[in-house]
PDB file of C-alpha atoms in Angstrom:
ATOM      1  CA  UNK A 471      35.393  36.162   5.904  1.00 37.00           C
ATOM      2  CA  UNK A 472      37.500  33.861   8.106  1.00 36.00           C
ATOM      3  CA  UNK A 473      41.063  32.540   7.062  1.00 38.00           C
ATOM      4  CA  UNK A 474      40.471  29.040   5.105  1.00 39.00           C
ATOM      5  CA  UNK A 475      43.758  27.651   6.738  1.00 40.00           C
ATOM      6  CA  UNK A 476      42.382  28.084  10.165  1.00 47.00           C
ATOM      7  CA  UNK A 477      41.603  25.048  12.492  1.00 59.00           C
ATOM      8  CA  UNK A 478      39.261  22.440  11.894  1.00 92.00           C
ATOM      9  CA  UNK A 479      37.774  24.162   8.534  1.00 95.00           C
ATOM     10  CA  UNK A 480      41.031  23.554   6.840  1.00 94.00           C
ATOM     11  CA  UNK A 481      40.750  19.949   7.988  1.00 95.00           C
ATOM     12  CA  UNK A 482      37.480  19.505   7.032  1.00 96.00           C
ATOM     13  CA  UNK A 483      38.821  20.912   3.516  1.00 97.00           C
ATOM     14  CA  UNK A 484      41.394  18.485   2.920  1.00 96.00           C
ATOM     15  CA  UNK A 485      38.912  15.797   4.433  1.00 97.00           C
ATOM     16  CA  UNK A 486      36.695  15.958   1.479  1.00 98.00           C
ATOM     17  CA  UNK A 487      39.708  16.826  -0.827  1.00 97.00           C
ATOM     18  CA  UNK A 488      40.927  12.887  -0.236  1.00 97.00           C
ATOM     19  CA  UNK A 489      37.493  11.873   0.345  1.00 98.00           C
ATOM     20  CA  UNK A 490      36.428  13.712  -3.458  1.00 98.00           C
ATOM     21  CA  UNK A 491      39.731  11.882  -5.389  1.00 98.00           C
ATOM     22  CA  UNK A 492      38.849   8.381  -4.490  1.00 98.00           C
ATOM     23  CA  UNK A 493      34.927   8.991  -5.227  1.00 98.00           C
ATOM     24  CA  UNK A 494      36.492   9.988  -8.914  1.00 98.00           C
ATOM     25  CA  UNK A 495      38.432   6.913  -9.096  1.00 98.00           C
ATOM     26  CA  UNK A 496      35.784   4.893  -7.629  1.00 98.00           C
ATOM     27  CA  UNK A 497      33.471   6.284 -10.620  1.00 98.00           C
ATOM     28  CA  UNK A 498      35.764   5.652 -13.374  1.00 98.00           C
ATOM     29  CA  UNK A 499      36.550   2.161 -12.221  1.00 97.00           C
ATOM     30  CA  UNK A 500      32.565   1.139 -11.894  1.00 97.00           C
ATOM     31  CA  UNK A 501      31.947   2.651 -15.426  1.00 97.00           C
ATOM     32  CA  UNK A 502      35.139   1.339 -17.272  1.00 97.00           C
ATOM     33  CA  UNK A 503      35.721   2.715 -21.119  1.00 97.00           C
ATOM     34  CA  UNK A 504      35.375  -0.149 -23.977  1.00 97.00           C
ATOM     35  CA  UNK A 505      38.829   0.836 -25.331  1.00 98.00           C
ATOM     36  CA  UNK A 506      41.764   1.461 -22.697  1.00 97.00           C
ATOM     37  CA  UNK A 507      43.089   4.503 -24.584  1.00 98.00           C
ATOM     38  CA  UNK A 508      39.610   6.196 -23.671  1.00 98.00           C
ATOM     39  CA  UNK A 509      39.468   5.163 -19.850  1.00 98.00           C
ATOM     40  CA  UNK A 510      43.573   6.048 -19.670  1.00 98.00           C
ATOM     41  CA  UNK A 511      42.596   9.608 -21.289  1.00 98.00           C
ATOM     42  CA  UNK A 512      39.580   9.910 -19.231  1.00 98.00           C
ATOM     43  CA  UNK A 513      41.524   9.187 -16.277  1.00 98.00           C
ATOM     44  CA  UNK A 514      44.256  11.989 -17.176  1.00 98.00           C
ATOM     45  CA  UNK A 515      41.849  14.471 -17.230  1.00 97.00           C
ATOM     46  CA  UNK A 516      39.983  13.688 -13.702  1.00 98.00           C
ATOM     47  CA  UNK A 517      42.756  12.226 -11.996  1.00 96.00           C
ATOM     48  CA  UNK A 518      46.158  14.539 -12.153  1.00 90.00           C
ATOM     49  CA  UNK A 519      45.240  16.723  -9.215  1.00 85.00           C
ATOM     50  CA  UNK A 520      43.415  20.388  -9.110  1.00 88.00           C
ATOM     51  CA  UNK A 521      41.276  22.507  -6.864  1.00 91.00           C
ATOM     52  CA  UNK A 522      38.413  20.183  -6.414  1.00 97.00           C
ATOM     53  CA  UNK A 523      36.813  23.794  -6.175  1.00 96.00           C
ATOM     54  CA  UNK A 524      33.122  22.854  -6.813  1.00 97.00           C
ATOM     55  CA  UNK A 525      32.932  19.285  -4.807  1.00 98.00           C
ATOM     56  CA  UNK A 526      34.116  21.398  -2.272  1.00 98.00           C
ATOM     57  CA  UNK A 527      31.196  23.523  -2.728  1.00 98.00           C
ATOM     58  CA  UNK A 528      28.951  21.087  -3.099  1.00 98.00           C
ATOM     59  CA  UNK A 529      29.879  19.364   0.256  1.00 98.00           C
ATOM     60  CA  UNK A 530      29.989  22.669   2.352  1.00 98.00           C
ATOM     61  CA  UNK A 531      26.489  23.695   1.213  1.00 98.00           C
ATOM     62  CA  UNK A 532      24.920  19.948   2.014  1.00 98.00           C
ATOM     63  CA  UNK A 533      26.900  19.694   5.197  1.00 97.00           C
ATOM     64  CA  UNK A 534      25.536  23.590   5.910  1.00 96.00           C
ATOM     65  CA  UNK A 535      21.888  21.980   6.375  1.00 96.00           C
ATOM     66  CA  UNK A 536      22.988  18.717   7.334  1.00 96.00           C
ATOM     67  CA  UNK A 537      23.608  16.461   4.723  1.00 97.00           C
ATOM     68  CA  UNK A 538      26.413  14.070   5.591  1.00 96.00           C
ATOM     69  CA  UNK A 539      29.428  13.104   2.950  1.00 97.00           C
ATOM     70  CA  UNK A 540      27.960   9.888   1.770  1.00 97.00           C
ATOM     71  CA  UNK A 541      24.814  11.861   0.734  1.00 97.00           C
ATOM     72  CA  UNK A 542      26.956  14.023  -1.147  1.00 98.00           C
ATOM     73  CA  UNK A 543      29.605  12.251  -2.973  1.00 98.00           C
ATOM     74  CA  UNK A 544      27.449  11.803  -6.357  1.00 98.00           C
ATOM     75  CA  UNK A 545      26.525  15.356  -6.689  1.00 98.00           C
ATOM     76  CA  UNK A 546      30.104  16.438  -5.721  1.00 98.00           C
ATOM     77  CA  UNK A 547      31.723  13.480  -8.388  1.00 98.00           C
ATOM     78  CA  UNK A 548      29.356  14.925 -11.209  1.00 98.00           C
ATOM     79  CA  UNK A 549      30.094  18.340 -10.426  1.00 98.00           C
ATOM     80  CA  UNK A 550      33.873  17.835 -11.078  1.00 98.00           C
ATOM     81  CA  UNK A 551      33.097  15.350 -13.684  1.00 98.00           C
ATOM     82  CA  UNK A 552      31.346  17.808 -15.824  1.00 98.00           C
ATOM     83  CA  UNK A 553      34.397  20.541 -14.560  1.00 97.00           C
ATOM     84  CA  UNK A 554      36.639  17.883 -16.061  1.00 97.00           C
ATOM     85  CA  UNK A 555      34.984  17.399 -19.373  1.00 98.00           C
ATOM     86  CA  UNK A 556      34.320  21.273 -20.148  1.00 97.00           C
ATOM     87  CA  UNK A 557      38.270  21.512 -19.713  1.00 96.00           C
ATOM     88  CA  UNK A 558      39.281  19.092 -21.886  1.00 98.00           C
ATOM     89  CA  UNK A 559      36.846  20.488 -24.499  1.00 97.00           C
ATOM     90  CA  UNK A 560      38.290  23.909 -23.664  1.00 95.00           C
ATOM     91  CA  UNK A 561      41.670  23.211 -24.331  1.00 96.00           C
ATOM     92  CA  UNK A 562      41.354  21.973 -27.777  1.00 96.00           C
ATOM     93  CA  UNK A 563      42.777  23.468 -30.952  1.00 95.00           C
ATOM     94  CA  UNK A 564      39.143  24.472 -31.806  1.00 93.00           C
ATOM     95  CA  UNK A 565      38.863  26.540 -28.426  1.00 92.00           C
ATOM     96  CA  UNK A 566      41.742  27.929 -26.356  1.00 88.00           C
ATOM     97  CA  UNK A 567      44.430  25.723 -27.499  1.00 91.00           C
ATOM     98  CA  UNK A 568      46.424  25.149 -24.843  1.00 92.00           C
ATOM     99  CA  UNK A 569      48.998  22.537 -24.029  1.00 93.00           C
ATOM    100  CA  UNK A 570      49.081  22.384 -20.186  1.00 90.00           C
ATOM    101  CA  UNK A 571      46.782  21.767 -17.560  1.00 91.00           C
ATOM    102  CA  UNK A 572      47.641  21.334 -13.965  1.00 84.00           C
ATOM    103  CA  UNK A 573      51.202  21.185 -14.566  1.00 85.00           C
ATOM    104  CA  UNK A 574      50.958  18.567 -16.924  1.00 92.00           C
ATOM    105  CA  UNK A 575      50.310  17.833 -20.937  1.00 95.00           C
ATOM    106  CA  UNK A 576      46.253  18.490 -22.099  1.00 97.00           C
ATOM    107  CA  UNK A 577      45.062  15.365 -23.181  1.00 97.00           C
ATOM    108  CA  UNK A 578      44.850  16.149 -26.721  1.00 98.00           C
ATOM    109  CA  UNK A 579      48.057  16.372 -26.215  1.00 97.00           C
ATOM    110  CA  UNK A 580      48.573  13.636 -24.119  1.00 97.00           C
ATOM    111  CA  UNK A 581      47.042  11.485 -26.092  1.00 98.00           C
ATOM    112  CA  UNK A 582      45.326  13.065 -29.634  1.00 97.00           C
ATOM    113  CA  UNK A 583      42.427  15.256 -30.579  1.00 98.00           C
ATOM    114  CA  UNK A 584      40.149  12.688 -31.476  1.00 98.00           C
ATOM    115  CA  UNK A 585      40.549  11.104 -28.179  1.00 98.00           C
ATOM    116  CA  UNK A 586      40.493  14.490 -26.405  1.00 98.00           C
ATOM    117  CA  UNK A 587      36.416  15.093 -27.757  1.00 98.00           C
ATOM    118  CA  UNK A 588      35.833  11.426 -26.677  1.00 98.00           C
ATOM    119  CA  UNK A 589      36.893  11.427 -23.183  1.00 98.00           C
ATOM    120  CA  UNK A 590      34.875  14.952 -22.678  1.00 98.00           C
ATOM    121  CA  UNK A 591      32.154  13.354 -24.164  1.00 98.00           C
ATOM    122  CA  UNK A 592      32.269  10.292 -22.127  1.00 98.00           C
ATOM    123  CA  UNK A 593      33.254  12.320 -18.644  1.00 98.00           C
ATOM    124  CA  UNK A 594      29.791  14.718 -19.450  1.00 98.00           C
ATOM    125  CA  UNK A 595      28.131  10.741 -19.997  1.00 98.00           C
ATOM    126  CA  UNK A 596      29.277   9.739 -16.974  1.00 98.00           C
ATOM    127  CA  UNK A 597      28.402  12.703 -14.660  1.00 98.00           C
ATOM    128  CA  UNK A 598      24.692  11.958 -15.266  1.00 98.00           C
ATOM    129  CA  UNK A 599      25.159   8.435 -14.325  1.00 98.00           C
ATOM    130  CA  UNK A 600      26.875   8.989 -11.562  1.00 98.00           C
ATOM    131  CA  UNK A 601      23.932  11.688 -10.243  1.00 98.00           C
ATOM    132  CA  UNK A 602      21.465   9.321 -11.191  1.00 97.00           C
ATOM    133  CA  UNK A 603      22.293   6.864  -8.468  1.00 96.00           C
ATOM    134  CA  UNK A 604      22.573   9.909  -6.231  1.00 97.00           C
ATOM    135  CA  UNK A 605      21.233   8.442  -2.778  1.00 95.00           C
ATOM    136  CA  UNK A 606      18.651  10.437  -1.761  1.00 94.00           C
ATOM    137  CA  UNK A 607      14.939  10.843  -3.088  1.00 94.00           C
ATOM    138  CA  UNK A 608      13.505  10.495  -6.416  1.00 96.00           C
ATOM    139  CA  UNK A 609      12.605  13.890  -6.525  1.00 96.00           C
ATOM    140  CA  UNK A 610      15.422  15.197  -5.103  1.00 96.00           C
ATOM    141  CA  UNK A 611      17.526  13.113  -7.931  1.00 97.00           C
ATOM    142  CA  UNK A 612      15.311  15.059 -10.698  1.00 97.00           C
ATOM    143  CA  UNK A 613      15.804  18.126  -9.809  1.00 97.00           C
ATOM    144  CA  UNK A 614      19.881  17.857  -9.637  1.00 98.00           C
ATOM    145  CA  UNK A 615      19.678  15.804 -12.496  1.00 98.00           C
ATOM    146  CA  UNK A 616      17.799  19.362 -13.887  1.00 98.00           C
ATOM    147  CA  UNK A 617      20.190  21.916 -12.015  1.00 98.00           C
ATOM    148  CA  UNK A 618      23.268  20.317 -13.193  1.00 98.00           C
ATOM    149  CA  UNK A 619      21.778  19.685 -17.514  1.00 98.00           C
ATOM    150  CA  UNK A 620      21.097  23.676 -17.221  1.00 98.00           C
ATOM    151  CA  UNK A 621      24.178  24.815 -15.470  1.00 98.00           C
ATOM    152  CA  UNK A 622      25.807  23.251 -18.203  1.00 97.00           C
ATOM    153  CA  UNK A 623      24.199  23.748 -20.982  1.00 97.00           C
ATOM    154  CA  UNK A 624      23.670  26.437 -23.943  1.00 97.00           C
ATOM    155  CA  UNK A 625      21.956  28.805 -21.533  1.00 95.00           C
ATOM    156  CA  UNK A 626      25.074  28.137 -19.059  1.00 97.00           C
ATOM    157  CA  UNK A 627      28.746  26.593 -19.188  1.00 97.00           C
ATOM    158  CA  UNK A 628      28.255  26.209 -23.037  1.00 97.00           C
ATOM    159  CA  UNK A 629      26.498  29.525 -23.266  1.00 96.00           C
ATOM    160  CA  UNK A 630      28.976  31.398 -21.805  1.00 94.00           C
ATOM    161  CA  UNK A 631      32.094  29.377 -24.011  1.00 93.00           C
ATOM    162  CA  UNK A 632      30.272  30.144 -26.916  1.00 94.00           C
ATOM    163  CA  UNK A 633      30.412  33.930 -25.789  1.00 92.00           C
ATOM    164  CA  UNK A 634      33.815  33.893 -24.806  1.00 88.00           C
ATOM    165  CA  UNK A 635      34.644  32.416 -28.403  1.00 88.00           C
ATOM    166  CA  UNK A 636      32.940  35.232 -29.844  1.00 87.00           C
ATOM    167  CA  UNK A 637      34.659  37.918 -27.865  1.00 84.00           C
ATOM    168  CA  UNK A 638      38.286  36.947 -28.423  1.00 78.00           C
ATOM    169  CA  UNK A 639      39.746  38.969 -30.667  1.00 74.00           C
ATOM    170  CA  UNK A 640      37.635  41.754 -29.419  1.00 68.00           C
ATOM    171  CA  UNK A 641      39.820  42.727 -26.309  1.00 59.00           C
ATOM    172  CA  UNK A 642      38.566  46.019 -24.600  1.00 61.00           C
ATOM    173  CA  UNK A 643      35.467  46.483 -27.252  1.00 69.00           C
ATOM    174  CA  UNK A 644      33.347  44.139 -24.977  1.00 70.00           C
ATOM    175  CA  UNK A 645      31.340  46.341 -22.608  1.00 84.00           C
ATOM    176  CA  UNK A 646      31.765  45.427 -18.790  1.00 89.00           C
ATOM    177  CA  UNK A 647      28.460  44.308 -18.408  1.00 90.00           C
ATOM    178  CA  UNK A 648      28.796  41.781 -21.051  1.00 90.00           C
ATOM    179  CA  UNK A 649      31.579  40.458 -19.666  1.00 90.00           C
ATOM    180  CA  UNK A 650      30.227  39.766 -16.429  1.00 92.00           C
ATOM    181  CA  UNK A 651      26.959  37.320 -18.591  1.00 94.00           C
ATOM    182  CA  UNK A 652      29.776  35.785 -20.213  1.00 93.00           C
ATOM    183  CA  UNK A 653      31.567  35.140 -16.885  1.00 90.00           C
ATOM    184  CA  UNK A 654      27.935  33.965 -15.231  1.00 94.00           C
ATOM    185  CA  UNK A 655      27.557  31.342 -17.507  1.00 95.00           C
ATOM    186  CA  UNK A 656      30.897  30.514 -18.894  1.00 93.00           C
ATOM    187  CA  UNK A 657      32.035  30.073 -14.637  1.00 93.00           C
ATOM    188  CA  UNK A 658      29.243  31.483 -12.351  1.00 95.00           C
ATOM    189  CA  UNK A 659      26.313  28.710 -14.110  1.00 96.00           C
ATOM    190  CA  UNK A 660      28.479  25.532 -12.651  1.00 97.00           C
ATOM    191  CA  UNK A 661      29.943  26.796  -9.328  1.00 97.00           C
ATOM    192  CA  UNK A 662      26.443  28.188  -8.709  1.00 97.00           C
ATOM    193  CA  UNK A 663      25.181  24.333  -9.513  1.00 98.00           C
ATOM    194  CA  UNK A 664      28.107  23.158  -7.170  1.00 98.00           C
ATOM    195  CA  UNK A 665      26.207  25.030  -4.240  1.00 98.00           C
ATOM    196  CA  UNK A 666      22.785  24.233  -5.434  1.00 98.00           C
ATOM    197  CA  UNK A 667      23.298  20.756  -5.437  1.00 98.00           C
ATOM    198  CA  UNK A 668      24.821  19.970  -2.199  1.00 98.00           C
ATOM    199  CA  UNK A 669      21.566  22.037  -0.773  1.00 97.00           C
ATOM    200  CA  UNK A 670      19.114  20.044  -2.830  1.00 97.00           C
ATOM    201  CA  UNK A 671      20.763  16.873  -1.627  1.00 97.00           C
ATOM    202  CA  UNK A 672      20.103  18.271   1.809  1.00 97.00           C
ATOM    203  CA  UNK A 673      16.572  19.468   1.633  1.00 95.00           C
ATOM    204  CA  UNK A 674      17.991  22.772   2.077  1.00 94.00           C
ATOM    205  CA  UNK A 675      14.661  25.462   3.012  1.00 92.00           C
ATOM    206  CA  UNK A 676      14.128  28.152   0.181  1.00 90.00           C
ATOM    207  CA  UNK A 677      15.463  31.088   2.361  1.00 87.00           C
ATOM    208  CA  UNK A 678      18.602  29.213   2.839  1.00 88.00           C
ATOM    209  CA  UNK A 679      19.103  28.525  -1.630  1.00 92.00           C
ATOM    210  CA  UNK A 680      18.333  32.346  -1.706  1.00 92.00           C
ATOM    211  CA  UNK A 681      21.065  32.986   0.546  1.00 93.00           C
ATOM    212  CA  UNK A 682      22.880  30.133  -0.860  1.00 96.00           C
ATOM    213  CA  UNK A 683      22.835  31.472  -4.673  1.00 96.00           C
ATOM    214  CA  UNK A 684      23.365  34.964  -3.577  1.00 96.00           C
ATOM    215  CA  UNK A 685      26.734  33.406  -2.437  1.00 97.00           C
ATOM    216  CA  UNK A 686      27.512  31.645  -5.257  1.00 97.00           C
ATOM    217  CA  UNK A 687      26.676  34.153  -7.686  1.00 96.00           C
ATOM    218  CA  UNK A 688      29.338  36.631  -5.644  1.00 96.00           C
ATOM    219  CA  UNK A 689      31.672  33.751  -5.830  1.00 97.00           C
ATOM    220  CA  UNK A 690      31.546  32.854  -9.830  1.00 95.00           C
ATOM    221  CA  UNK A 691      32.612  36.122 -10.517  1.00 95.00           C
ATOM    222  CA  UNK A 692      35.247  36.733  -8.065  1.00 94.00           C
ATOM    223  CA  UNK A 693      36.603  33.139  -9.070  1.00 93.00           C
ATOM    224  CA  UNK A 694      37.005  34.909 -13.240  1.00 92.00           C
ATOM    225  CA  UNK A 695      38.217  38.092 -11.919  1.00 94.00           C
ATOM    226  CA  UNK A 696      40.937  36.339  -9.918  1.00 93.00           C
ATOM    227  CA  UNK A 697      41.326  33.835 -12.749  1.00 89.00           C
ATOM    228  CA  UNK A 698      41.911  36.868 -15.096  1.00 90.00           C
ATOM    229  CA  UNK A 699      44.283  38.394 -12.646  1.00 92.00           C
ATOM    230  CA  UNK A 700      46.606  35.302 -12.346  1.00 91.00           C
ATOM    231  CA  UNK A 701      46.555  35.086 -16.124  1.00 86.00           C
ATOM    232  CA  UNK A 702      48.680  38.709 -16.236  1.00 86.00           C
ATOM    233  CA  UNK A 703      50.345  38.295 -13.080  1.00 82.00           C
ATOM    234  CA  UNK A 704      51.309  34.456 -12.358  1.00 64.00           C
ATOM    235  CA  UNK A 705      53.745  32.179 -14.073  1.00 60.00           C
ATOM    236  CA  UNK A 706      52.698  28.955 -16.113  1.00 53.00           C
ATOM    237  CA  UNK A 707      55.223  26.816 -13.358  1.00 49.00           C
ATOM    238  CA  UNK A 708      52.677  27.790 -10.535  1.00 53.00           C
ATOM    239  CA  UNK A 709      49.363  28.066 -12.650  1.00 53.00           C
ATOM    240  CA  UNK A 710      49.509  24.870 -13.931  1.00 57.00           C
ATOM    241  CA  UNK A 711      48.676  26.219 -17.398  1.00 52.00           C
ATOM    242  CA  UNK A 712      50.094  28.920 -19.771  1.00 61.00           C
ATOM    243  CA  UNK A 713      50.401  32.282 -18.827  1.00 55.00           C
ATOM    244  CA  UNK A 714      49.679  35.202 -20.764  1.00 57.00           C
ATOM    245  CA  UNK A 715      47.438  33.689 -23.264  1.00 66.00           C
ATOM    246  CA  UNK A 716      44.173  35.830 -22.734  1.00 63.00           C
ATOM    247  CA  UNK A 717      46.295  38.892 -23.545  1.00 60.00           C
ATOM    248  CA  UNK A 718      48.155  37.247 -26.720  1.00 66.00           C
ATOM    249  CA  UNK A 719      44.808  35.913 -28.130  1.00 64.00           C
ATOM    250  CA  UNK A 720      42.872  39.715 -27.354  1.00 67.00           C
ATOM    251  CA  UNK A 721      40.158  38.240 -25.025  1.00 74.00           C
ATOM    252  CA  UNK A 722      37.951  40.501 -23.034  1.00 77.00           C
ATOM    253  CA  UNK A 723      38.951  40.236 -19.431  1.00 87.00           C
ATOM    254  CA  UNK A 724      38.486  42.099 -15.937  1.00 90.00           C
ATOM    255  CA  UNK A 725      41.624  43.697 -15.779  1.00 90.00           C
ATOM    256  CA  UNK A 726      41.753  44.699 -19.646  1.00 87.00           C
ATOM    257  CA  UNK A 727      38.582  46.385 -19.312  1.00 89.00           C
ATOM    258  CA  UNK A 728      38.913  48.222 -15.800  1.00 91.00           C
ATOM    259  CA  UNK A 729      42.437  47.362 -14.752  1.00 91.00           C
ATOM    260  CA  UNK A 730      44.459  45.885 -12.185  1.00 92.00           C
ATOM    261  CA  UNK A 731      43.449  47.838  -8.979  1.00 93.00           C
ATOM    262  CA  UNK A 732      39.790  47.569 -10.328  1.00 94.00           C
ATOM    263  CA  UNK A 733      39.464  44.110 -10.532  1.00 94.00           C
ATOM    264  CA  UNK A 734      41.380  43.830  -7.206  1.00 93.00           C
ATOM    265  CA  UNK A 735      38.897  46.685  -5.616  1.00 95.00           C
ATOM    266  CA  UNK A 736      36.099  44.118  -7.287  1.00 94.00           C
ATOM    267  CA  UNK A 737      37.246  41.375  -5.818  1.00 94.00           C
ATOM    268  CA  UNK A 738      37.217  43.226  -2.274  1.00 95.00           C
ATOM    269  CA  UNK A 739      33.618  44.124  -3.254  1.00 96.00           C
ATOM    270  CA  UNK A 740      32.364  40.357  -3.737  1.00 96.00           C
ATOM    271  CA  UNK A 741      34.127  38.871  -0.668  1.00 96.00           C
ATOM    272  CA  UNK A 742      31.924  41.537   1.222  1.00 96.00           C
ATOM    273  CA  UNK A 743      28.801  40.181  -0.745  1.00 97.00           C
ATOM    274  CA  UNK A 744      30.071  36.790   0.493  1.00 97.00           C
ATOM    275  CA  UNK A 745      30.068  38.072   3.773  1.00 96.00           C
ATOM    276  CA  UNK A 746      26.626  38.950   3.908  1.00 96.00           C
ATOM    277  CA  UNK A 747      25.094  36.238   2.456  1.00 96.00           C
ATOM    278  CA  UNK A 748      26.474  33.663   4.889  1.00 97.00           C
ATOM    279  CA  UNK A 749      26.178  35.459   7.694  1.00 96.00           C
ATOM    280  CA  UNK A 750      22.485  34.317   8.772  1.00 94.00           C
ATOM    281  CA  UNK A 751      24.204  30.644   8.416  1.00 95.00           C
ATOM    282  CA  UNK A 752      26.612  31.453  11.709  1.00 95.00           C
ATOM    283  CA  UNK A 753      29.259  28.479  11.599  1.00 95.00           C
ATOM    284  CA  UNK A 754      27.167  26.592  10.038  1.00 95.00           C
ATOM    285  CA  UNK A 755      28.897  28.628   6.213  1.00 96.00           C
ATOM    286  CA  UNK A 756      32.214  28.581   7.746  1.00 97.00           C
ATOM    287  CA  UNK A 757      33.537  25.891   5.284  1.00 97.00           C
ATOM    288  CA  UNK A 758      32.080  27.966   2.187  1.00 98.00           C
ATOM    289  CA  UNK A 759      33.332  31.003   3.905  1.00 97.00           C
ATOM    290  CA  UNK A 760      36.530  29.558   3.698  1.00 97.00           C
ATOM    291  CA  UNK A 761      36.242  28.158   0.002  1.00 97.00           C
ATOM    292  CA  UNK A 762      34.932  31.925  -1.143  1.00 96.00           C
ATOM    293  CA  UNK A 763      38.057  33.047   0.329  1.00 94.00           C
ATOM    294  CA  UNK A 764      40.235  30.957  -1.509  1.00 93.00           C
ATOM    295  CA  UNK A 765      38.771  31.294  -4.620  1.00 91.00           C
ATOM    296  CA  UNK A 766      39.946  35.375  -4.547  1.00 91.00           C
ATOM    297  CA  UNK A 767      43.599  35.027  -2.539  1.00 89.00           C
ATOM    298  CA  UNK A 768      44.622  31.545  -4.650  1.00 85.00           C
ATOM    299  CA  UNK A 769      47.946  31.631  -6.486  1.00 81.00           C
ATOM    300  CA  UNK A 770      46.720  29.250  -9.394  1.00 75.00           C
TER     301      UNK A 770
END
C-alpha cells in the first residue's frame, strides 16, 4: 500500500481536508439553530478539528470514477455530519462518558447534557438536508439518501452502539467473532457508507462497489483494531480523548481478546486485503490507498 505522505496524494489529502472544513461551516451557517446555544454547541462538535476520515473516503472513491469535488461535497458534509452527531451521543453520561474529544471538552461538557442530545439530534437533522440537495440525479440522491439512513441506523452505527453497550462489562467473555459484528456496524456500517457514497455520486459500475466495499469492509475493522490499540498504548495528550477507558470500564476489545501482537498481525492481514481490492483500480485508488494506510499506522 503506498506511503500516504508521498507526493501529490498527500496534497490531494490536505486539499479536501480544507476543502471538507469550510463545506461544514458553510452547512451550519445556511441551516442556522433557532437558539444560539444550539448552533454554538453544534458548531463545537463539527468544527474543533479531527481526521475528516470518512469525507476523505467519500472524495477518494468519487474522484476514483471521476466524480469531481463539487459533486462530492454533500455526501462528504453528511458523512462527517452524522460522524459528528454519533460522537456527541457517544460521549454522554448514558454511553461512554467521556470528557474529551479532540483535545478539547465534550460538549455535554462544554455546554450541558440536555444540549449535548440536541445538537446530535440536530447534526443527524442536518446531514439529510444537506444530502438532499446533493447535486447529482434524483435517483442517485435516493439511493445515498438510503445508504447513509441504513449505515446509520439500528441495523448499523446504532446497531453496533447498542452491542457495544451490552458487552461492556463483559471484557474477554465476548467471542471474537462477535466482536468483529459489533465492530461492522458500530465503525465498519459508516466508513463503508463513506466509500459507497462518493461511488454512487459518481455512477461508479457494480464491479468497481464490489471492489469498493471489499475495501471498506477491510478498512472498518482495521480502523477498531487500531482504535483499540491506541486506547492501551497512546496517551490522552496525543489521542485527543481519554486513555485507558475501554480497559477500566471491561469492554470487549481486539487486543483483550487476542492480544497485542494479534491485533497488530490483524492489522497486517487487512492492509493486505486493502491491497487487493484496489489493485484493479491502478492509480486511480491511490488516494484510498493512502487513507487505508493511515487509518492502521495513525497515532490518534
Amino acid at each position: 500500500m503506498p506511503d500516504a505522505g508521498g507526493g501529490d496524494v498527500a496534497a490531494r489529502l490536505d486539499a479536501w481536508r480544507r476543502r471538507i472544513d469550510g463545506v461544514l461551516e458553510d452547512a451550519l451557517a445556511r441551516h442556522p439553530a433557532a437558539e444560539a446555544r444550539l448552533g454554538d454547541a453544534m458548531r463545537h462538535a463539527v468544527l474543533l478539528g479531527g481526521k475528516r476520515m470518512r469525507p476523505l473516503l467519500a472524495y477518494a472513491s468519487g474522484t476514483a470514477f471521476g466524480a469531481d469535488e463539487a459533486t462530492l461535497d454533500a455526501a462528504a458534509a453528511a458523512i462527517e455530519l452524522v460522524h459528528a452527531y454519533s460522537l456527541v451521543h457517544d460521549d454522554l453520561p448514558a454511553m461512554d462518558d467521556d470528557a474529551l474529544r479532540r483535545g478539547q471538552p465534550t460538549v455535554h461538557v462544554a455546554f450541558d447534557e440536555a444540549t449535548a442530545i440536541l445538537a446530535g439530534d440536530a447534526l443527524q437533522s442536518l446531514a439529510f438536508a444537506v444530502l438532499a440537495d446533493a447535486p447529482c440525479s434524483d435517483a442517485a440522491r435516493v439511493a445515498m439518501l438510503r445508504e447513509l439512513a441504513l449505515a446509520s441506523g439500528a441495523t448499523g452505527m446504532c446497531g453496533g452502539q447498542a452491542l457495544d453497550l451490552a458487552a461492556t462489562g463483559r471484557g474477554a467473555e465476548a467471542g471474537i467473532h462477535a466482536l468483529e459484528h459489533l465492530h461492522a456496524l458500530k465503525t465498519g456500517a459508516l466508513i463503508r457508507a463513506a466509500v459507497r457514497l462518493g461511488a454512487i455520486a459518481a455512477g461508479a459500475p457494480d464491479a468497481g462497489c464490489v471492489r469498493l466495499d471489499a475495501f471498506a469492509d477491510a478498512l472498518g475493522l482495521a480502523f477498531q483494531i487500531r482504535d483499540d490499540l491506541l486506547d492501551v498504548e497512546g496517551e490522552s495528550a496525543t489521542l485527543g480523548k481519554t486513555a485507558g477507558k475501554d480497559a477500566e470500564q471491561d469492554k470487549a476489545t481486539f487486543p483483550a481478546l487476542i492480544g497485542i501482537e494479534a491485533s497488530r498481525a490483524r492489522l497486517d492481514g487487512l492492509a493486505r486485503t486493502m491491497d487487493a481490492a484496489l489493485a484493479p483500480l491502478g492509480p486511480r485508488g491511490d488516494a484510498l490507498a493512502a487513507l487505508g494506510r493511515l487509518a492502521i499506522s495513525r497515532s490518534y
